[in-house]
């Protein structure tokens, strides 16, 4: 557990090219996805990504409150990203709505609105509640994953699936899926979400990268996003274990 | 294991779009894509999960919640409230009555105007996921007919996920059969399993 000020001698990448958690530069942390975990939600998912633990519940389509916010030709996807009171000991682990969680809610919400077929639900609202139970860097990416899995679980028509990773720079090296130390003390952090039709749905950056590094980061994220999308496929499939292997007899 | 399609997956060219699954499929040029999770069988794409989007002609079941001059309001268990217009029908209803009817049209994006409204006698109403309803009905209504015949229970299936059962007949058996279908809708051998389950006992309703 991190205790205090930055040790200037802290090496994020050792002389022999090892990350602090011994991962390769392009290696993801362990990811686990479970869908259909909340009885009361239309769709739900629980995600563990490294030490991140996130739960998402999707509700609706339902009436828009307050009514004046309703859009005549499409649904609103209202996303509420929040951190539980025990999510983290660090500053951005403060619970309750704050600027950071409001911004993440907005950014995730717009990404979800770009995959859900919102024109099928005019004047309705789809509520996405995503709560971080434990934070360990890359929470918005893990939150997005939980949200997407919950939407699929709930049967909301979508044009694509999507997933993302963060790519960052630590001690001058581009690394995928930053851990906590790399996030706190690295030189850049670039969370990206790709859709299954190769569009970018979310793109943010802290820090400083060269143009070549950004291009390389986008490529690395593209490759790894596809890996995460495969995990979504397996997790959703696991819910239907015992699914038909030949003709369905109706 | 049969292939499971996720939203955005390209569907085989042989798949046909039908009235029941039109929201589960997206057409882009000549290519069809799934919009929800499901599988393909017999050239049909069967969604495993799907939120209910009312379509004209759908049969629905609801519960009367109120009455105004304009008509009776009906709870359908969805974001779309049902309305039986006074000017279109002479039916007399009370709050709490169970009704069946057809989706005539959608008004103001959130009200289902219900036509052919009929009161259903006192019985049980099950609230089920709308995506499982096609499986409960079965191909050419074969599944639901089987359940009705073997249990002697009268059943009205609403596309909105509300299913009404009369209180006469082997009600518990009918509910058990329907519950099994909901839980195993995606599995093979379901028709055989239900047939066997219902076949235990004679057709006169003796166990």
Tab-separated table of N, CA, C and O in Angstrom, chain A residues 42 60-63 67 71-73 117 120-124 152-161 196 229 232-233 236-250, chain B residues 1-9 22-23 26 34-37 39 41-42 46 48-53 78-80 108-110 132 135 138-139 142 185-189 191-192:
chain	number	residue	atom	x	y	z
A	42	UNK	N	-32.428	-4.496	-14.819
A	42	UNK	CA	-32.764	-5.081	-16.121
A	42	UNK	C	-31.521	-5.799	-16.657
A	42	UNK	O	-31.592	-6.890	-17.215
A	60	UNK	N	-34.469	0.460	-16.935
A	60	UNK	CA	-35.225	1.174	-17.963
A	60	UNK	C	-35.519	0.257	-19.124
A	60	UNK	O	-35.315	-0.954	-19.023
A	61	UNK	N	-36.019	0.755	-20.236
A	61	UNK	CA	-36.331	2.169	-20.468
A	61	UNK	C	-37.477	2.631	-19.574
A	61	UNK	O	-38.393	1.875	-19.285
A	62	UNK	N	-37.378	3.846	-19.113
A	62	UNK	CA	-38.403	4.340	-18.199
A	62	UNK	C	-38.698	5.798	-18.534
A	62	UNK	O	-38.014	6.408	-19.354
A	63	UNK	N	-39.703	6.326	-17.883
A	63	UNK	CA	-40.069	7.732	-18.095
A	63	UNK	C	-38.902	8.638	-17.701
A	63	UNK	O	-38.141	8.315	-16.790
A	67	UNK	N	-39.391	15.770	-16.664
A	67	UNK	CA	-39.933	15.548	-17.998
A	67	UNK	C	-39.339	16.464	-19.057
A	67	UNK	O	-39.203	16.079	-20.213
A	71	UNK	N	-35.965	13.839	-24.735
A	71	UNK	CA	-35.744	14.160	-26.142
A	71	UNK	C	-36.777	13.399	-26.958
A	71	UNK	O	-36.953	12.200	-26.785
A	72	UNK	N	-37.451	14.107	-27.862
A	72	UNK	CA	-38.598	13.530	-28.565
A	72	UNK	C	-38.218	12.341	-29.435
A	72	UNK	O	-39.024	11.451	-29.665
A	73	UNK	N	-36.985	12.325	-29.942
A	73	UNK	CA	-36.669	11.313	-30.951
A	73	UNK	C	-35.725	10.237	-30.452
A	73	UNK	O	-35.351	9.339	-31.194
A	117	UNK	N	-28.861	1.747	-29.245
A	117	UNK	CA	-29.698	2.272	-30.326
A	117	UNK	C	-30.802	3.127	-29.714
A	117	UNK	O	-31.964	2.710	-29.603
A	120	UNK	N	-34.550	3.896	-30.747
A	120	UNK	CA	-35.657	2.947	-30.550
A	120	UNK	C	-36.495	3.280	-29.317
A	120	UNK	O	-37.545	2.669	-29.083
A	121	UNK	N	-36.048	4.229	-28.513
A	121	UNK	CA	-36.766	4.555	-27.276
A	121	UNK	C	-36.981	6.053	-27.159
A	121	UNK	O	-36.428	6.705	-26.261
A	122	UNK	N	-37.797	6.628	-28.052
A	122	UNK	CA	-37.994	8.082	-27.959
A	122	UNK	C	-38.598	8.477	-26.624
A	122	UNK	O	-39.456	7.779	-26.092
A	123	UNK	N	-38.119	9.598	-26.111
A	123	UNK	CA	-38.645	10.184	-24.870
A	123	UNK	C	-38.533	9.251	-23.675
A	123	UNK	O	-39.352	9.306	-22.764
A	124	UNK	N	-37.529	8.403	-23.679
A	124	UNK	CA	-37.332	7.507	-22.534
A	124	UNK	C	-35.936	7.701	-21.949
A	124	UNK	O	-35.098	8.388	-22.510
A	152	UNK	N	-25.550	-5.397	-22.420
A	152	UNK	CA	-25.742	-6.628	-23.193
A	152	UNK	C	-26.622	-7.594	-22.406
A	152	UNK	O	-27.562	-8.189	-22.945
A	153	UNK	N	-26.326	-7.712	-21.116
A	153	UNK	CA	-27.093	-8.607	-20.243
A	153	UNK	C	-28.565	-8.211	-20.214
A	153	UNK	O	-29.441	-9.048	-20.106
A	154	UNK	N	-28.833	-6.906	-20.303
A	154	UNK	CA	-30.197	-6.416	-20.193
A	154	UNK	C	-30.992	-6.492	-21.482
A	154	UNK	O	-32.200	-6.290	-21.480
A	155	UNK	N	-30.331	-6.789	-22.593
A	155	UNK	CA	-31.060	-6.886	-23.856
A	155	UNK	C	-31.402	-5.537	-24.458
A	155	UNK	O	-32.407	-5.408	-25.175
A	156	UNK	N	-30.615	-4.518	-24.213
A	156	UNK	CA	-30.829	-3.224	-24.859
A	156	UNK	C	-30.223	-3.288	-26.254
A	156	UNK	O	-29.049	-3.609	-26.394
A	157	UNK	N	-31.006	-2.969	-27.292
A	157	UNK	CA	-30.440	-3.046	-28.642
A	157	UNK	C	-29.240	-2.117	-28.789
A	157	UNK	O	-29.304	-0.948	-28.401
A	158	UNK	N	-28.150	-2.662	-29.311
A	158	UNK	CA	-26.921	-1.901	-29.491
A	158	UNK	C	-26.387	-2.111	-30.896
A	158	UNK	O	-26.558	-3.189	-31.475
A	159	UNK	N	-25.717	-1.090	-31.422
A	159	UNK	CA	-25.151	-1.241	-32.760
A	159	UNK	C	-23.811	-1.972	-32.710
A	159	UNK	O	-23.400	-2.590	-33.685
A	160	UNK	N	-23.124	-1.893	-31.593
A	160	UNK	CA	-21.817	-2.545	-31.448
A	160	UNK	C	-21.622	-2.893	-29.981
A	160	UNK	O	-22.354	-2.438	-29.130
A	161	UNK	N	-20.571	-3.674	-29.714
A	161	UNK	CA	-20.058	-3.710	-28.346
A	161	UNK	C	-18.797	-2.856	-28.331
A	161	UNK	O	-18.343	-2.385	-29.375
A	196	UNK	N	-16.623	-2.203	-31.526
A	196	UNK	CA	-16.329	-3.384	-32.341
A	196	UNK	C	-16.321	-3.043	-33.831
A	196	UNK	O	-15.887	-3.852	-34.640
A	229	UNK	N	-12.858	-7.394	-25.557
A	229	UNK	CA	-14.160	-7.708	-26.166
A	229	UNK	C	-14.369	-9.216	-26.246
A	229	UNK	O	-15.490	-9.700	-26.069
A	232	UNK	N	-15.665	-10.301	-22.978
A	232	UNK	CA	-17.099	-10.024	-22.832
A	232	UNK	C	-17.885	-11.157	-23.465
A	232	UNK	O	-18.852	-11.677	-22.903
A	233	UNK	N	-17.433	-11.561	-24.656
A	233	UNK	CA	-18.111	-12.641	-25.372
A	233	UNK	C	-18.150	-13.911	-24.515
A	233	UNK	O	-19.188	-14.559	-24.377
A	236	UNK	N	-20.545	-13.462	-21.393
A	236	UNK	CA	-21.965	-13.533	-21.749
A	236	UNK	C	-22.327	-14.966	-22.112
A	236	UNK	O	-23.372	-15.489	-21.728
A	237	UNK	N	-21.427	-15.644	-22.847
A	237	UNK	CA	-21.662	-17.040	-23.216
A	237	UNK	C	-21.773	-17.939	-22.008
A	237	UNK	O	-22.593	-18.863	-21.980
A	238	UNK	N	-20.965	-17.634	-20.979
A	238	UNK	CA	-20.977	-18.463	-19.767
A	238	UNK	C	-22.343	-18.449	-19.107
A	238	UNK	O	-22.762	-19.423	-18.482
A	239	UNK	N	-23.059	-17.341	-19.247
A	239	UNK	CA	-24.401	-17.257	-18.672
A	239	UNK	C	-25.323	-18.281	-19.328
A	239	UNK	O	-26.266	-18.778	-18.715
A	240	UNK	N	-25.049	-18.614	-20.565
A	240	UNK	CA	-25.923	-19.527	-21.297
A	240	UNK	C	-25.267	-20.883	-21.515
A	240	UNK	O	-25.581	-21.577	-22.478
A	241	UNK	N	-24.362	-21.257	-20.626
A	241	UNK	CA	-23.740	-22.580	-20.706
A	241	UNK	C	-24.837	-23.612	-20.812
A	241	UNK	O	-25.813	-23.591	-20.074
A	242	UNK	N	-24.651	-24.524	-21.737
A	242	UNK	CA	-25.753	-25.445	-21.969
A	242	UNK	C	-26.595	-24.919	-23.115
A	242	UNK	O	-27.657	-25.422	-23.391
A	243	UNK	N	-26.099	-23.896	-23.792
A	243	UNK	CA	-26.840	-23.378	-24.959
A	243	UNK	C	-26.819	-24.420	-26.069
A	243	UNK	O	-25.963	-25.278	-26.130
A	244	UNK	N	-27.794	-24.304	-26.937
A	244	UNK	CA	-28.030	-25.274	-28.012
A	244	UNK	C	-26.797	-25.529	-28.846
A	244	UNK	O	-26.079	-24.616	-29.233
A	245	UNK	N	-26.536	-26.765	-29.118
A	245	UNK	CA	-25.413	-27.105	-29.973
A	245	UNK	C	-25.866	-27.597	-31.332
A	245	UNK	O	-25.085	-27.693	-32.233
A	246	UNK	N	-27.130	-27.924	-31.506
A	246	UNK	CA	-27.637	-28.130	-32.862
A	246	UNK	C	-29.057	-27.592	-32.948
A	246	UNK	O	-29.381	-26.648	-32.251
A	247	UNK	N	-29.872	-28.154	-33.747
A	247	UNK	CA	-31.171	-27.555	-34.017
A	247	UNK	C	-31.980	-27.217	-32.785
A	247	UNK	O	-32.165	-28.030	-31.903
A	248	UNK	N	-32.489	-26.012	-32.762
A	248	UNK	CA	-33.402	-25.611	-31.706
A	248	UNK	C	-34.774	-26.128	-32.081
A	248	UNK	O	-35.251	-25.869	-33.170
A	249	UNK	N	-35.394	-26.900	-31.200
A	249	UNK	CA	-36.723	-27.429	-31.546
A	249	UNK	C	-37.768	-26.592	-30.822
A	249	UNK	O	-37.858	-26.614	-29.613
A	250	UNK	N	-38.557	-25.845	-31.572
A	250	UNK	CA	-39.566	-24.997	-30.951
A	250	UNK	C	-40.907	-25.714	-30.896
A	250	UNK	O	-41.226	-26.482	-31.773
B	1	UNK	N	-20.627	-26.113	-28.794
B	1	UNK	CA	-21.637	-25.154	-28.308
B	1	UNK	C	-22.050	-24.240	-29.460
B	1	UNK	O	-21.221	-23.765	-30.220
B	2	UNK	N	-23.336	-24.032	-29.580
B	2	UNK	CA	-23.867	-23.192	-30.644
B	2	UNK	C	-23.323	-21.787	-30.514
B	2	UNK	O	-23.124	-21.262	-29.438
B	3	UNK	N	-23.124	-21.173	-31.675
B	3	UNK	CA	-22.550	-19.839	-31.639
B	3	UNK	C	-23.530	-18.826	-31.041
B	3	UNK	O	-24.704	-18.804	-31.372
B	4	UNK	N	-22.996	-18.007	-30.148
B	4	UNK	CA	-23.794	-16.951	-29.545
B	4	UNK	C	-23.382	-15.642	-30.189
B	4	UNK	O	-22.198	-15.320	-30.255
B	5	UNK	N	-24.345	-14.884	-30.674
B	5	UNK	CA	-24.066	-13.618	-31.321
B	5	UNK	C	-24.236	-12.489	-30.321
B	5	UNK	O	-25.163	-12.498	-29.513
B	6	UNK	N	-23.313	-11.527	-30.387
B	6	UNK	CA	-23.394	-10.338	-29.541
B	6	UNK	C	-23.830	-9.161	-30.406
B	6	UNK	O	-23.746	-9.215	-31.634
B	7	UNK	N	-24.281	-8.067	-29.784
B	7	UNK	CA	-24.617	-6.888	-30.585
B	7	UNK	C	-23.459	-6.491	-31.491
B	7	UNK	O	-22.309	-6.477	-31.074
B	8	UNK	N	-23.771	-6.184	-32.738
B	8	UNK	CA	-22.731	-5.786	-33.672
B	8	UNK	C	-22.183	-6.929	-34.492
B	8	UNK	O	-21.452	-6.710	-35.454
B	9	UNK	N	-22.520	-8.176	-34.121
B	9	UNK	CA	-22.031	-9.331	-34.878
B	9	UNK	C	-22.831	-9.471	-36.170
B	9	UNK	O	-24.052	-9.319	-36.181
B	22	UNK	N	-37.794	-8.032	-35.181
B	22	UNK	CA	-37.281	-6.930	-36.000
B	22	UNK	C	-36.378	-5.976	-35.214
B	22	UNK	O	-35.489	-5.382	-35.791
B	23	UNK	N	-36.593	-5.818	-33.921
B	23	UNK	CA	-35.715	-4.932	-33.157
B	23	UNK	C	-34.409	-5.606	-32.768
B	23	UNK	O	-33.488	-4.946	-32.304
B	26	UNK	N	-30.372	-5.519	-37.109
B	26	UNK	CA	-30.140	-4.226	-37.758
B	26	UNK	C	-29.638	-4.499	-39.164
B	26	UNK	O	-28.744	-5.308	-39.363
B	34	UNK	N	-26.745	-8.487	-35.505
B	34	UNK	CA	-27.509	-8.652	-34.268
B	34	UNK	C	-27.442	-7.348	-33.472
B	34	UNK	O	-26.430	-6.654	-33.511
B	35	UNK	N	-28.527	-7.035	-32.772
B	35	UNK	CA	-28.472	-5.862	-31.889
B	35	UNK	C	-28.486	-6.279	-30.420
B	35	UNK	O	-28.242	-5.459	-29.543
B	36	UNK	N	-28.805	-7.546	-30.190
B	36	UNK	CA	-28.820	-8.070	-28.826
B	36	UNK	C	-28.195	-9.456	-28.852
B	36	UNK	O	-27.970	-10.026	-29.925
B	37	UNK	N	-27.946	-10.009	-27.650
B	37	UNK	CA	-27.340	-11.343	-27.585
B	37	UNK	C	-28.381	-12.398	-27.956
B	37	UNK	O	-29.541	-12.314	-27.550
B	39	UNK	N	-29.008	-16.377	-30.582
B	39	UNK	CA	-28.431	-17.396	-31.451
B	39	UNK	C	-29.312	-17.590	-32.673
B	39	UNK	O	-30.427	-17.077	-32.736
B	41	UNK	N	-31.126	-20.205	-35.432
B	41	UNK	CA	-31.581	-21.571	-35.658
B	41	UNK	C	-32.707	-21.529	-36.676
B	41	UNK	O	-33.603	-20.692	-36.568
B	42	UNK	N	-32.641	-22.448	-37.661
B	42	UNK	CA	-33.719	-22.466	-38.671
B	42	UNK	C	-33.901	-21.110	-39.329
B	42	UNK	O	-35.026	-20.657	-39.485
B	46	UNK	N	-32.852	-15.787	-32.698
B	46	UNK	CA	-33.618	-15.788	-31.464
B	46	UNK	C	-32.877	-15.011	-30.385
B	46	UNK	O	-31.809	-15.437	-29.934
B	48	UNK	N	-31.723	-13.849	-26.824
B	48	UNK	CA	-31.754	-14.399	-25.478
B	48	UNK	C	-32.265	-13.345	-24.494
B	48	UNK	O	-32.848	-13.662	-23.473
B	49	UNK	N	-31.961	-12.103	-24.774
B	49	UNK	CA	-32.428	-10.999	-23.929
B	49	UNK	C	-32.882	-9.873	-24.843
B	49	UNK	O	-32.239	-9.592	-25.841
B	50	UNK	N	-33.991	-9.213	-24.480
B	50	UNK	CA	-34.474	-8.114	-25.327
B	50	UNK	C	-35.440	-7.270	-24.513
B	50	UNK	O	-36.403	-7.814	-23.981
B	51	UNK	N	-35.207	-5.972	-24.412
B	51	UNK	CA	-36.196	-5.137	-23.712
B	51	UNK	C	-37.431	-5.029	-24.609
B	51	UNK	O	-37.328	-5.053	-25.827
B	52	UNK	N	-38.598	-4.892	-23.995
B	52	UNK	CA	-39.834	-4.900	-24.778
B	52	UNK	C	-40.053	-3.554	-25.451
B	52	UNK	O	-40.043	-2.504	-24.809
B	53	UNK	N	-40.231	-3.584	-26.771
B	53	UNK	CA	-40.586	-2.388	-27.536
B	53	UNK	C	-41.934	-2.694	-28.183
B	53	UNK	O	-42.036	-3.596	-29.022
B	78	UNK	N	-44.161	-2.079	-18.356
B	78	UNK	CA	-43.123	-1.479	-19.205
B	78	UNK	C	-43.180	0.040	-19.053
B	78	UNK	O	-44.014	0.573	-18.327
B	79	UNK	N	-42.317	0.733	-19.765
B	79	UNK	CA	-42.321	2.195	-19.723
B	79	UNK	C	-43.502	2.772	-20.494
B	79	UNK	O	-43.670	3.978	-20.554
B	80	UNK	N	-44.298	1.913	-21.108
B	80	UNK	CA	-45.420	2.359	-21.932
B	80	UNK	C	-46.722	2.024	-21.210
B	80	UNK	O	-47.053	0.853	-21.022
B	108	UNK	N	-47.822	9.775	-28.318
B	108	UNK	CA	-46.916	10.573	-27.490
B	108	UNK	C	-45.705	9.782	-27.041
B	108	UNK	O	-45.143	10.058	-25.989
B	109	UNK	N	-45.304	8.812	-27.783
B	109	UNK	CA	-44.131	7.977	-27.501
B	109	UNK	C	-44.223	7.182	-26.223
B	109	UNK	O	-43.301	6.446	-25.904
B	110	UNK	N	-45.272	7.318	-25.426
B	110	UNK	CA	-45.253	6.536	-24.183
B	110	UNK	C	-46.588	5.913	-23.819
B	110	UNK	O	-46.691	5.320	-22.758
B	132	UNK	N	-38.543	-13.883	-23.571
B	132	UNK	CA	-38.806	-15.329	-23.534
B	132	UNK	C	-40.191	-15.685	-24.075
B	132	UNK	O	-40.518	-16.860	-24.232
B	135	UNK	N	-40.655	-18.037	-27.068
B	135	UNK	CA	-40.365	-19.435	-26.742
B	135	UNK	C	-41.532	-20.086	-26.010
B	135	UNK	O	-41.804	-21.267	-26.175
B	138	UNK	N	-44.037	-20.719	-28.778
B	138	UNK	CA	-43.556	-21.826	-29.593
B	138	UNK	C	-43.888	-21.627	-31.059
B	138	UNK	O	-44.646	-20.737	-31.439
B	139	UNK	N	-43.305	-22.469	-31.909
B	139	UNK	CA	-43.534	-22.382	-33.343
B	139	UNK	C	-44.997	-22.698	-33.615
B	139	UNK	O	-45.499	-23.749	-33.223
B	142	UNK	N	-47.266	-23.997	-30.810
B	142	UNK	CA	-47.275	-25.404	-30.403
B	142	UNK	C	-47.009	-25.578	-28.910
B	142	UNK	O	-47.646	-26.393	-28.244
B	185	UNK	N	-34.741	-21.262	-21.998
B	185	UNK	CA	-35.176	-20.894	-23.355
B	185	UNK	C	-34.093	-21.094	-24.401
B	185	UNK	O	-34.365	-21.383	-25.559
B	186	UNK	N	-32.852	-20.972	-23.980
B	186	UNK	CA	-31.751	-21.036	-24.943
B	186	UNK	C	-31.214	-22.449	-25.122
B	186	UNK	O	-30.270	-22.669	-25.855
B	187	UNK	N	-31.792	-23.428	-24.436
B	187	UNK	CA	-31.197	-24.762	-24.451
B	187	UNK	C	-31.935	-25.698	-25.393
B	187	UNK	O	-33.129	-25.557	-25.638
B	188	UNK	N	-31.216	-26.678	-25.885
B	188	UNK	CA	-31.848	-27.655	-26.764
B	188	UNK	C	-32.553	-28.708	-25.926
B	188	UNK	O	-32.319	-28.836	-24.720
B	189	UNK	N	-33.445	-29.407	-26.572
B	189	UNK	CA	-34.153	-30.481	-25.868
B	189	UNK	C	-35.258	-29.973	-24.970
B	189	UNK	O	-35.881	-30.732	-24.232
B	191	UNK	N	-38.261	-28.683	-25.708
B	191	UNK	CA	-39.599	-29.150	-26.081
B	191	UNK	C	-39.837	-30.559	-25.560
B	191	UNK	O	-40.906	-30.857	-25.005
B	192	UNK	N	-38.836	-31.419	-25.714
B	192	UNK	CA	-38.972	-32.792	-25.213
B	192	UNK	C	-39.133	-32.799	-23.708
B	192	UNK	O	-39.941	-33.545	-23.149
